[in-house]
CSV table of C-alpha atoms in Angstrom, one decimal:
chain,number,residue,atom,x,y,z
A,1,MET,CA,0.1,0.2,-0.1
A,2,ALA,CA,1.8,3.5,-0.5
A,3,ALA,CA,1.9,5.9,1.4
A,4,PRO,CA,-0.5,8.5,1.6
A,5,ALA,CA,0.5,12.0,-0.5
A,6,GLU,CA,1.9,14.9,2.0
A,7,ASN,CA,-1.2,17.0,0.8
A,8,ALA,CA,-3.7,14.4,1.3
A,9,PRO,CA,-5.8,12.5,4.3
A,10,PRO,CA,-3.7,9.8,6.3
A,11,ALA,CA,-6.2,7.3,5.5
A,12,ALA,CA,-9.4,6.7,3.9
A,13,GLY,CA,-12.5,7.8,6.0
A,14,PRO,CA,-14.9,10.7,6.2
A,15,TYR,CA,-12.8,14.0,5.2
A,16,LEU,CA,-13.6,17.2,3.7
A,17,GLN,CA,-11.7,19.2,1.4
A,18,THR,CA,-11.7,23.1,2.6
A,19,VAL,CA,-11.5,25.3,-0.2
A,20,SER,CA,-7.4,26.2,0.7
A,21,GLY,CA,-6.8,22.1,0.2
A,22,ARG,CA,-7.1,21.0,3.9
A,23,TRP,CA,-8.7,17.8,4.8
A,24,VAL,CA,-10.6,18.0,8.0
A,25,ASN,CA,-12.5,14.6,9.4
A,26,PRO,CA,-15.2,16.4,11.4
A,27,PHE,CA,-15.2,14.0,13.9
A,28,ASP,CA,-11.7,13.7,14.7
A,29,PRO,CA,-9.9,16.9,13.9
A,30,ASP,CA,-6.6,17.7,13.3
A,31,PRO,CA,-6.1,21.2,14.7
A,32,ALA,CA,-3.1,21.4,12.3
A,33,GLN,CA,-5.7,21.2,9.4
A,34,LEU,CA,-8.4,23.6,11.0
A,35,ASP,CA,-7.9,27.1,9.2
A,36,PRO,CA,-10.0,30.4,10.5
A,37,GLY,CA,-9.8,31.3,6.5
A,38,ASP,CA,-11.6,28.3,5.6
A,39,ILE,CA,-14.2,28.7,8.2
A,40,ALA,CA,-15.0,32.1,7.2
A,41,ARG,CA,-15.4,31.1,3.5
A,42,ALA,CA,-17.2,28.2,4.6
A,43,LEU,CA,-19.7,30.0,7.2
A,44,ALA,CA,-20.0,32.8,4.8
A,45,ASN,CA,-21.4,30.3,2.0
A,46,GLN,CA,-24.2,29.3,4.6
A,47,CYS,CA,-27.8,30.6,4.5
A,48,ARG,CA,-29.0,30.8,8.0
A,49,PHE,CA,-32.3,29.3,8.6
A,50,GLY,CA,-31.5,26.4,6.0
A,51,GLY,CA,-31.8,28.2,3.3
A,52,HIS,CA,-35.3,29.0,4.1
A,53,SER,CA,-34.8,32.9,4.3
A,54,ARG,CA,-36.2,35.7,2.3
A,55,VAL,CA,-32.8,36.6,1.0
A,56,PHE,CA,-29.9,34.8,1.5
A,57,TYR,CA,-27.9,35.7,5.1
A,58,SER,CA,-24.8,33.8,5.8
A,59,VAL,CA,-23.8,32.5,8.8
A,60,ALA,CA,-20.6,33.9,9.0
A,61,GLN,CA,-22.4,37.4,9.3
A,62,HIS,CA,-24.6,36.0,12.1
A,63,CYS,CA,-21.4,35.4,14.3
A,64,VAL,CA,-20.1,38.7,13.3
A,65,ILE,CA,-22.8,40.4,14.9
A,66,VAL,CA,-23.0,37.8,17.4
A,67,SER,CA,-19.9,39.0,18.5
A,68,ARG,CA,-20.0,42.9,18.3
A,69,VAL,CA,-23.6,42.6,20.9
A,70,VAL,CA,-21.2,40.3,23.3
A,71,GLU,CA,-18.4,43.0,22.5
A,72,GLU,CA,-21.2,46.2,23.5
A,73,ARG,CA,-21.9,44.0,26.4
A,74,GLY,CA,-19.1,44.1,27.8
A,75,GLY,CA,-17.7,40.9,27.1
A,76,ASP,CA,-14.2,40.3,27.5
A,77,VAL,CA,-11.7,39.2,24.1
A,78,GLU,CA,-12.6,35.2,24.9
A,79,ASP,CA,-16.1,36.0,25.6
A,80,VAL,CA,-16.2,37.7,22.0
A,81,PHE,CA,-13.9,35.5,20.1
A,82,ALA,CA,-16.6,33.1,21.9
A,83,ALA,CA,-19.1,34.4,20.3
A,84,LEU,CA,-17.7,35.0,16.8
A,85,MET,CA,-16.7,31.2,17.1
A,86,HIS,CA,-19.8,29.8,18.1
A,87,ASP,CA,-21.1,28.0,15.2
A,88,ALA,CA,-17.6,26.7,13.9
A,89,GLY,CA,-18.7,23.8,13.9
A,90,GLU,CA,-21.1,24.6,11.1
A,91,ALA,CA,-18.3,25.3,8.5
A,92,TYR,CA,-17.1,21.2,9.1
A,93,LEU,CA,-20.8,19.7,9.8
A,94,GLY,CA,-23.1,21.7,8.3
A,95,ASP,CA,-26.2,23.9,10.1
A,96,MET,CA,-26.6,20.8,13.0
A,97,PRO,CA,-28.6,20.7,16.5
A,98,HIS,CA,-27.5,22.3,19.4
A,99,PRO,CA,-26.6,19.0,21.0
A,100,LEU,CA,-24.3,17.4,18.3
A,101,LYS,CA,-22.6,20.6,17.2
A,102,HIS,CA,-21.3,21.2,20.5
A,103,ARG,CA,-20.4,18.2,21.3
A,104,SER,CA,-17.8,18.3,18.3
A,105,ALA,CA,-13.9,18.5,18.9
A,106,LEU,CA,-13.2,21.5,16.9
A,107,GLY,CA,-14.2,24.0,19.6
A,108,VAL,CA,-10.9,22.7,21.3
A,109,ALA,CA,-8.6,23.7,18.6
A,110,PHE,CA,-8.6,27.4,19.2
A,111,SER,CA,-9.0,27.5,22.4
A,112,ILE,CA,-12.7,28.6,22.6
A,113,LYS,CA,-14.1,29.6,26.1
A,114,ALA,CA,-17.3,27.2,26.7
A,115,ASN,CA,-20.5,27.7,28.4
A,116,VAL,CA,-20.7,31.7,28.2
A,117,PRO,CA,-23.9,32.8,29.1
A,118,GLU,CA,-24.2,36.0,27.3
A,119,VAL,CA,-23.2,34.0,23.4
A,120,LYS,CA,-26.6,31.8,24.2
A,121,ALA,CA,-28.5,35.0,25.2
A,122,VAL,CA,-27.3,37.2,22.4
A,123,ASP,CA,-27.8,34.6,20.3
A,124,ARG,CA,-31.4,33.7,20.8
A,125,ALA,CA,-31.7,37.5,20.6
A,126,LEU,CA,-30.0,38.2,17.4
A,127,LEU,CA,-32.3,34.6,16.1
A,128,ALA,CA,-35.7,36.6,17.1
A,129,THR,CA,-34.2,40.0,15.2
A,130,GLU,CA,-33.0,37.6,11.7
A,131,ARG,CA,-36.7,35.7,11.7
A,132,ARG,CA,-37.9,39.5,12.5
A,133,ALA,CA,-36.0,40.7,9.0
A,134,PHE,CA,-35.8,37.7,6.6
A,135,SER,CA,-38.5,34.8,7.4
A,136,ALA,CA,-41.8,35.1,8.4
A,137,GLU,CA,-43.4,35.4,11.7
A,138,VAL,CA,-46.4,32.7,11.2
A,139,TRP,CA,-45.5,30.5,14.2
A,140,HIS,CA,-45.0,30.7,17.7
A,141,TRP,CA,-41.1,29.3,18.0
A,142,PRO,CA,-40.9,28.0,22.0
A,143,GLU,CA,-37.1,28.5,21.3
A,144,LEU,CA,-37.8,31.8,21.3
A,145,GLU,CA,-40.7,32.2,24.3
A,146,ASP,CA,-39.5,35.4,26.4
A,147,VAL,CA,-36.5,36.6,23.9
A,148,GLU,CA,-36.6,39.9,22.8
A,149,PRO,CA,-34.8,41.1,19.2
A,150,LEU,CA,-31.9,43.3,19.0
A,151,ASP,CA,-32.8,46.8,18.2
A,152,LEU,CA,-30.7,46.1,14.8
A,153,GLU,CA,-31.8,46.7,11.0
A,154,LEU,CA,-30.3,43.9,9.0
A,155,THR,CA,-29.3,44.4,5.9
A,156,ALA,CA,-27.5,41.1,4.4
A,157,TRP,CA,-24.0,40.7,3.1
A,158,SER,CA,-23.0,39.3,0.3
A,159,PRO,CA,-20.7,36.2,1.0
A,160,ASP,CA,-17.5,37.7,-0.4
A,161,ARG,CA,-17.9,40.7,2.3
A,162,ALA,CA,-19.4,37.9,5.2
A,163,ALA,CA,-16.3,35.7,4.8
A,164,ASP,CA,-13.8,39.0,4.3
A,165,GLU,CA,-15.7,40.6,7.8
A,166,PHE,CA,-15.5,37.1,9.4
A,167,ALA,CA,-11.8,37.3,8.9
A,168,ARG,CA,-11.3,40.1,9.9
A,169,ARG,CA,-12.8,40.3,13.2
A,170,TYR,CA,-11.0,36.8,13.6
A,171,ALA,CA,-8.1,38.7,13.4
A,172,GLU,CA,-8.7,41.1,15.1
A,173,LEU,CA,-9.6,39.1,18.4
A,174,ASP,CA,-6.7,36.9,17.9
A,175,ALA,CA,-4.6,39.6,18.1
A,176,ARG,CA,-5.6,40.5,21.4
A,177,ARG,CA,-5.7,36.8,23.2
């Protein structure tokens, strides 16, 4: 059996090729293969609400906004970084239910602070805001019980802008950590 190529996965398996050419096994990620630029691009290309939105509104934009609001509310740099990266696993797993996504080892590679209460609170409030802006409010969502939307007017960014904003925010926060 031939040895794997230098730029190839070490074995057959459930590997994803990223936009930069890296390979990632989402069930057993190699930290050396995780790249913030890949995450930025993948999240920028994923639409919130599984695509059930009046316009394309990316997960990357959502993450940038959550990080900004957490910072505005007094979060320290680790809280703000956790806010930016709270959906980073979706870059490799797609939009997954909360219990599965947050059991992934992907957060470990970036030393993301876990269980930041303000991230969850802002994430929910932004969800209510996004629903108002991009979806329909025709039936009750139990997860938004007693959640007030943020006082924001949202305008969807293009995928290129979302990737750039996410990458810029990542670099800014990483430099402050």
